[in-house]
Amino acid sequence: MNDQERITDFLCSEKKMSANYDSFASECVNLSLRDDFLNIFQQSHQTQTDLFKLAQSKGWYQVEQAPQNKVSQAYTKFSNQQPTAS
């Protein structure tokens, strides 16, 4: 396994673990344990950011800029949505 494959694997693992921590925190009744999950969740996001920046700096993770009209359309679509009351 080369460095690019290793970093990609780490990044994918962090994404999955982050999703799990989010679910655990959302469903946790014990507030202390919930706070611990949220702390780990935040740390996981920081690790993802660090891995993403590393992969980008090596040229392994390229992100295309969205055209401005697409950004504007998405902004308009989601900013016009009203939350539903339960």
mmCIF file of N, CA and C in Angstrom:
data_model
loop_
_atom_site.group_PDB
_atom_site.id
_atom_site.type_symbol
_atom_site.label_atom_id
_atom_site.label_comp_id
_atom_site.label_asym_id
_atom_site.label_seq_id
_atom_site.Cartn_x
_atom_site.Cartn_y
_atom_site.Cartn_z
ATOM 1 N N MET A 1 0.854 -1.177 0.000
ATOM 2 C CA MET A 1 0.000 0.000 0.000
ATOM 3 C C MET A 1 0.900 1.240 0.000
ATOM 4 N N ASN A 2 0.654 2.141 -0.940
ATOM 5 C CA ASN A 2 1.469 3.355 -1.003
ATOM 6 C C ASN A 2 0.861 4.461 -0.128
ATOM 7 N N ASP A 3 1.565 5.584 -0.039
ATOM 8 C CA ASP A 3 1.118 6.677 0.825
ATOM 9 C C ASP A 3 -0.251 7.221 0.427
ATOM 10 N N GLN A 4 -0.485 7.356 -0.866
ATOM 11 C CA GLN A 4 -1.776 7.874 -1.321
ATOM 12 C C GLN A 4 -2.916 6.941 -0.901
ATOM 13 N N GLU A 5 -2.744 5.665 -1.079
ATOM 14 C CA GLU A 5 -3.769 4.694 -0.681
ATOM 15 C C GLU A 5 -3.979 4.710 0.829
ATOM 16 N N ARG A 6 -2.896 4.840 1.566
ATOM 17 C CA ARG A 6 -2.972 4.871 3.024
ATOM 18 C C ARG A 6 -3.748 6.099 3.510
ATOM 19 N N ILE A 7 -3.430 7.278 2.970
ATOM 20 C CA ILE A 7 -4.111 8.512 3.376
ATOM 21 C C ILE A 7 -5.585 8.449 2.984
ATOM 22 N N THR A 8 -5.873 7.936 1.795
ATOM 23 C CA THR A 8 -7.263 7.786 1.356
ATOM 24 C C THR A 8 -8.021 6.853 2.289
ATOM 25 N N ASP A 9 -7.386 5.760 2.682
ATOM 26 C CA ASP A 9 -8.004 4.812 3.613
ATOM 27 C C ASP A 9 -8.255 5.478 4.967
ATOM 28 N N PHE A 10 -7.279 6.226 5.471
ATOM 29 C CA PHE A 10 -7.450 6.940 6.741
ATOM 30 C C PHE A 10 -8.615 7.925 6.660
ATOM 31 N N LEU A 11 -8.679 8.669 5.562
ATOM 32 C CA LEU A 11 -9.726 9.671 5.388
ATOM 33 C C LEU A 11 -11.109 9.010 5.344
ATOM 34 N N CYS A 12 -11.241 7.935 4.599
ATOM 35 C CA CYS A 12 -12.520 7.216 4.532
ATOM 36 C C CYS A 12 -12.910 6.654 5.899
ATOM 37 N N SER A 13 -11.937 6.149 6.627
ATOM 38 C CA SER A 13 -12.206 5.616 7.968
ATOM 39 C C SER A 13 -12.677 6.716 8.914
ATOM 40 N N GLU A 14 -12.028 7.863 8.860
ATOM 41 C CA GLU A 14 -12.435 8.981 9.718
ATOM 42 C C GLU A 14 -13.848 9.453 9.392
ATOM 43 N N LYS A 15 -14.186 9.477 8.116
ATOM 44 C CA LYS A 15 -15.537 9.877 7.724
ATOM 45 C C LYS A 15 -16.572 8.926 8.313
ATOM 46 N N LYS A 16 -16.319 7.636 8.230
ATOM 47 C CA LYS A 16 -17.250 6.641 8.760
ATOM 48 C C LYS A 16 -17.345 6.741 10.279
ATOM 49 N N MET A 17 -16.205 6.872 10.941
ATOM 50 C CA MET A 17 -16.218 6.972 12.402
ATOM 51 C C MET A 17 -16.940 8.238 12.849
ATOM 52 N N SER A 18 -16.744 9.322 12.129
ATOM 53 C CA SER A 18 -17.411 10.579 12.454
ATOM 54 C C SER A 18 -18.923 10.425 12.372
ATOM 55 N N ALA A 19 -19.398 9.757 11.334
ATOM 56 C CA ALA A 19 -20.838 9.514 11.200
ATOM 57 C C ALA A 19 -21.357 8.688 12.378
ATOM 58 N N ASN A 20 -20.575 7.710 12.802
ATOM 59 C CA ASN A 20 -20.976 6.891 13.951
ATOM 60 C C ASN A 20 -21.017 7.718 15.233
ATOM 61 N N TYR A 21 -20.005 8.537 15.474
ATOM 62 C CA TYR A 21 -19.987 9.370 16.677
ATOM 63 C C TYR A 21 -21.180 10.320 16.702
ATOM 64 N N ASP A 22 -21.554 10.840 15.541
ATOM 65 C CA ASP A 22 -22.710 11.719 15.441
ATOM 66 C C ASP A 22 -23.977 10.967 15.858
ATOM 67 N N SER A 23 -24.139 9.754 15.357
ATOM 68 C CA SER A 23 -25.306 8.940 15.724
ATOM 69 C C SER A 23 -25.302 8.600 17.211
ATOM 70 N N PHE A 24 -24.138 8.218 17.721
ATOM 71 C CA PHE A 24 -24.049 7.864 19.130
ATOM 72 C C PHE A 24 -24.437 9.055 20.012
ATOM 73 N N ALA A 25 -23.917 10.233 19.684
ATOM 74 C CA ALA A 25 -24.217 11.427 20.476
ATOM 75 C C ALA A 25 -25.696 11.775 20.396
ATOM 76 N N SER A 26 -26.283 11.647 19.226
ATOM 77 C CA SER A 26 -27.691 11.982 19.042
ATOM 78 C C SER A 26 -28.612 11.068 19.836
ATOM 79 N N GLU A 27 -28.195 9.841 20.033
ATOM 80 C CA GLU A 27 -29.050 8.852 20.686
ATOM 81 C C GLU A 27 -28.650 8.574 22.132
ATOM 82 N N CYS A 28 -27.736 9.366 22.665
ATOM 83 C CA CYS A 28 -27.204 9.113 24.007
ATOM 84 C C CYS A 28 -28.053 9.812 25.068
ATOM 85 N N VAL A 29 -28.455 9.074 26.072
ATOM 86 C CA VAL A 29 -29.266 9.627 27.157
ATOM 87 C C VAL A 29 -28.370 10.248 28.235
ATOM 88 N N ASN A 30 -27.220 9.655 28.485
ATOM 89 C CA ASN A 30 -26.306 10.140 29.507
ATOM 90 C C ASN A 30 -25.573 11.368 28.983
ATOM 91 N N LEU A 31 -25.785 12.507 29.640
ATOM 92 C CA LEU A 31 -25.217 13.761 29.138
ATOM 93 C C LEU A 31 -23.696 13.782 29.145
ATOM 94 N N SER A 32 -23.086 13.189 30.132
ATOM 95 C CA SER A 32 -21.625 13.149 30.194
ATOM 96 C C SER A 32 -21.062 12.323 29.036
ATOM 97 N N LEU A 33 -21.669 11.182 28.797
ATOM 98 C CA LEU A 33 -21.235 10.333 27.692
ATOM 99 C C LEU A 33 -21.510 11.026 26.354
ATOM 100 N N ARG A 34 -22.639 11.703 26.253
ATOM 101 C CA ARG A 34 -22.974 12.465 25.034
ATOM 102 C C ARG A 34 -21.908 13.516 24.751
ATOM 103 N N ASP A 35 -21.494 14.238 25.800
ATOM 104 C CA ASP A 35 -20.453 15.248 25.636
ATOM 105 C C ASP A 35 -19.136 14.625 25.188
ATOM 106 N N ASP A 36 -18.833 13.441 25.716
ATOM 107 C CA ASP A 36 -17.614 12.737 25.293
ATOM 108 C C ASP A 36 -17.689 12.372 23.802
ATOM 109 N N PHE A 37 -18.834 11.871 23.371
ATOM 110 C CA PHE A 37 -19.003 11.543 21.953
ATOM 111 C C PHE A 37 -18.873 12.790 21.081
ATOM 112 N N LEU A 38 -19.450 13.899 21.524
ATOM 113 C CA LEU A 38 -19.354 15.141 20.756
ATOM 114 C C LEU A 38 -17.906 15.634 20.680
ATOM 115 N N ASN A 39 -17.162 15.459 21.747
ATOM 116 C CA ASN A 39 -15.743 15.843 21.751
ATOM 117 C C ASN A 39 -14.952 14.976 20.763
ATOM 118 N N ILE A 40 -15.215 13.684 20.798
ATOM 119 C CA ILE A 40 -14.542 12.775 19.865
ATOM 120 C C ILE A 40 -14.967 13.103 18.430
ATOM 121 N N PHE A 41 -16.246 13.416 18.245
ATOM 122 C CA PHE A 41 -16.776 13.806 16.929
ATOM 123 C C PHE A 41 -16.018 15.023 16.395
ATOM 124 N N GLN A 42 -15.823 16.020 17.239
ATOM 125 C CA GLN A 42 -15.103 17.230 16.832
ATOM 126 C C GLN A 42 -13.646 16.908 16.488
ATOM 127 N N GLN A 43 -13.005 16.074 17.294
ATOM 128 C CA GLN A 43 -11.634 15.672 17.016
ATOM 129 C C GLN A 43 -11.542 14.914 15.692
ATOM 130 N N SER A 44 -12.540 14.084 15.425
ATOM 131 C CA SER A 44 -12.568 13.324 14.178
ATOM 132 C C SER A 44 -12.678 14.259 12.974
ATOM 133 N N HIS A 45 -13.484 15.294 13.115
ATOM 134 C CA HIS A 45 -13.593 16.270 12.023
ATOM 135 C C HIS A 45 -12.268 17.001 11.799
ATOM 136 N N GLN A 46 -11.567 17.312 12.864
ATOM 137 C CA GLN A 46 -10.274 17.969 12.718
ATOM 138 C C GLN A 46 -9.277 17.049 12.022
ATOM 139 N N THR A 47 -9.300 15.777 12.389
ATOM 140 C CA THR A 47 -8.427 14.799 11.744
ATOM 141 C C THR A 47 -8.758 14.687 10.257
ATOM 142 N N GLN A 48 -10.066 14.676 9.925
ATOM 143 C CA GLN A 48 -10.471 14.644 8.516
ATOM 144 C C GLN A 48 -9.923 15.848 7.762
ATOM 145 N N THR A 49 -10.041 17.019 8.376
ATOM 146 C CA THR A 49 -9.540 18.245 7.745
ATOM 147 C C THR A 49 -8.045 18.153 7.504
ATOM 148 N N ASP A 50 -7.315 17.683 8.492
ATOM 149 C CA ASP A 50 -5.861 17.549 8.355
ATOM 150 C C ASP A 50 -5.492 16.559 7.245
ATOM 151 N N LEU A 51 -6.186 15.421 7.200
ATOM 152 C CA LEU A 51 -5.920 14.431 6.163
ATOM 153 C C LEU A 51 -6.293 14.967 4.783
ATOM 154 N N PHE A 52 -7.408 15.671 4.695
ATOM 155 C CA PHE A 52 -7.841 16.261 3.434
ATOM 156 C C PHE A 52 -6.805 17.264 2.927
ATOM 157 N N LYS A 53 -6.335 18.140 3.820
ATOM 158 C CA LYS A 53 -5.330 19.134 3.429
ATOM 159 C C LYS A 53 -4.036 18.465 2.982
ATOM 160 N N LEU A 54 -3.635 17.415 3.672
ATOM 161 C CA LEU A 54 -2.436 16.678 3.287
ATOM 162 C C LEU A 54 -2.607 16.070 1.896
ATOM 163 N N ALA A 55 -3.747 15.408 1.672
ATOM 164 C CA ALA A 55 -3.996 14.792 0.370
ATOM 165 C C ALA A 55 -4.041 15.852 -0.730
ATOM 166 N N GLN A 56 -4.649 16.989 -0.454
ATOM 167 C CA GLN A 56 -4.694 18.070 -1.444
ATOM 168 C C GLN A 56 -3.293 18.590 -1.741
ATOM 169 N N SER A 57 -2.488 18.768 -0.709
ATOM 170 C CA SER A 57 -1.141 19.301 -0.914
ATOM 171 C C SER A 57 -0.280 18.369 -1.749
ATOM 172 N N LYS A 58 -0.575 17.076 -1.707
ATOM 173 C CA LYS A 58 0.161 16.085 -2.499
ATOM 174 C C LYS A 58 -0.432 15.911 -3.898
ATOM 175 N N GLY A 59 -1.583 16.577 -4.146
ATOM 176 C CA GLY A 59 -2.241 16.442 -5.440
ATOM 177 C C GLY A 59 -3.082 15.190 -5.573
ATOM 178 N N TRP A 60 -3.417 14.558 -4.450
ATOM 179 C CA TRP A 60 -4.158 13.310 -4.467
ATOM 180 C C TRP A 60 -5.662 13.510 -4.361
ATOM 181 N N TYR A 61 -6.094 14.690 -3.986
ATOM 182 C CA TYR A 61 -7.520 14.934 -3.766
ATOM 183 C C TYR A 61 -7.851 16.285 -4.373
ATOM 184 N N GLN A 62 -8.293 16.252 -5.613
ATOM 185 C CA GLN A 62 -8.602 17.486 -6.328
ATOM 186 C C GLN A 62 -10.099 17.761 -6.249
ATOM 187 N N VAL A 63 -10.430 18.999 -5.952
ATOM 188 C CA VAL A 63 -11.824 19.418 -5.867
ATOM 189 C C VAL A 63 -12.053 20.503 -6.905
ATOM 190 N N GLU A 64 -13.071 20.301 -7.731
ATOM 191 C CA GLU A 64 -13.406 21.304 -8.733
ATOM 192 C C GLU A 64 -14.281 22.384 -8.112
ATOM 193 N N GLN A 65 -14.030 23.615 -8.504
ATOM 194 C CA GLN A 65 -14.871 24.716 -8.069
ATOM 195 C C GLN A 65 -16.201 24.640 -8.816
ATOM 196 N N ALA A 66 -17.297 24.793 -8.076
ATOM 197 C CA ALA A 66 -18.618 24.801 -8.714
ATOM 198 C C ALA A 66 -18.813 26.123 -9.431
ATOM 199 N N PRO A 67 -19.479 26.089 -10.589
ATOM 200 C CA PRO A 67 -19.775 27.341 -11.281
ATOM 201 C C PRO A 67 -20.656 28.233 -10.398
ATOM 202 N N GLN A 68 -20.438 29.528 -10.462
ATOM 203 C CA GLN A 68 -21.156 30.471 -9.593
ATOM 204 C C GLN A 68 -22.664 30.343 -9.734
ATOM 205 N N ASN A 69 -23.161 30.091 -10.945
ATOM 206 C CA ASN A 69 -24.610 29.973 -11.114
ATOM 207 C C ASN A 69 -25.168 28.767 -10.353
ATOM 208 N N LYS A 70 -24.411 27.680 -10.277
ATOM 209 C CA LYS A 70 -24.842 26.508 -9.507
ATOM 210 C C LYS A 70 -24.844 26.808 -8.009
ATOM 211 N N VAL A 71 -23.848 27.546 -7.548
ATOM 212 C CA VAL A 71 -23.788 27.934 -6.140
ATOM 213 C C VAL A 71 -24.991 28.815 -5.812
ATOM 214 N N SER A 72 -25.279 29.759 -6.674
ATOM 215 C CA SER A 72 -26.416 30.667 -6.468
ATOM 216 C C SER A 72 -27.738 29.902 -6.463
ATOM 217 N N GLN A 73 -27.885 28.950 -7.370
ATOM 218 C CA GLN A 73 -29.111 28.145 -7.416
ATOM 219 C C GLN A 73 -29.293 27.344 -6.135
ATOM 220 N N ALA A 74 -28.228 26.729 -5.662
ATOM 221 C CA ALA A 74 -28.315 25.939 -4.431
ATOM 222 C C ALA A 74 -28.625 26.839 -3.238
ATOM 223 N N TYR A 75 -27.994 28.000 -3.193
ATOM 224 C CA TYR A 75 -28.242 28.936 -2.100
ATOM 225 C C TYR A 75 -29.714 29.362 -2.086
ATOM 226 N N THR A 76 -30.225 29.700 -3.251
ATOM 227 C CA THR A 76 -31.621 30.138 -3.353
ATOM 228 C C THR A 76 -32.561 29.006 -2.946
ATOM 229 N N LYS A 77 -32.301 27.819 -3.435
ATOM 230 C CA LYS A 77 -33.155 26.672 -3.130
ATOM 231 C C LYS A 77 -33.237 26.421 -1.629
ATOM 232 N N PHE A 78 -32.087 26.381 -0.976
ATOM 233 C CA PHE A 78 -32.077 26.017 0.432
ATOM 234 C C PHE A 78 -32.397 27.181 1.365
ATOM 235 N N SER A 79 -32.149 28.396 0.940
ATOM 236 C CA SER A 79 -32.474 29.540 1.799
ATOM 237 C C SER A 79 -33.968 29.838 1.795
ATOM 238 N N ASN A 80 -34.690 29.349 0.782
ATOM 239 C CA ASN A 80 -36.128 29.577 0.702
ATOM 240 C C ASN A 80 -36.944 28.499 1.428
ATOM 241 N N GLN A 81 -36.293 27.457 1.853
ATOM 242 C CA GLN A 81 -37.006 26.397 2.554
ATOM 243 C C GLN A 81 -37.320 26.820 3.975
ATOM 244 N N GLN A 82 -38.530 26.576 4.387
ATOM 245 C CA GLN A 82 -38.965 26.894 5.730
ATOM 246 C C GLN A 82 -38.964 25.623 6.566
ATOM 247 N N PRO A 83 -38.487 25.712 7.799
ATOM 248 C CA PRO A 83 -38.550 24.513 8.652
ATOM 249 C C PRO A 83 -40.005 24.166 8.946
ATOM 250 N N THR A 84 -40.278 22.882 9.023
ATOM 251 C CA THR A 84 -41.639 22.453 9.326
ATOM 252 C C THR A 84 -41.793 22.315 10.829
ATOM 253 N N ALA A 85 -42.929 22.769 11.327
ATOM 254 C CA ALA A 85 -43.219 22.672 12.762
ATOM 255 C C ALA A 85 -43.808 21.302 13.054
ATOM 256 N N SER A 86 -43.384 20.722 14.157
ATOM 257 C CA SER A 86 -43.899 19.400 14.536
ATOM 258 C C SER A 86 -45.059 19.524 15.484
#
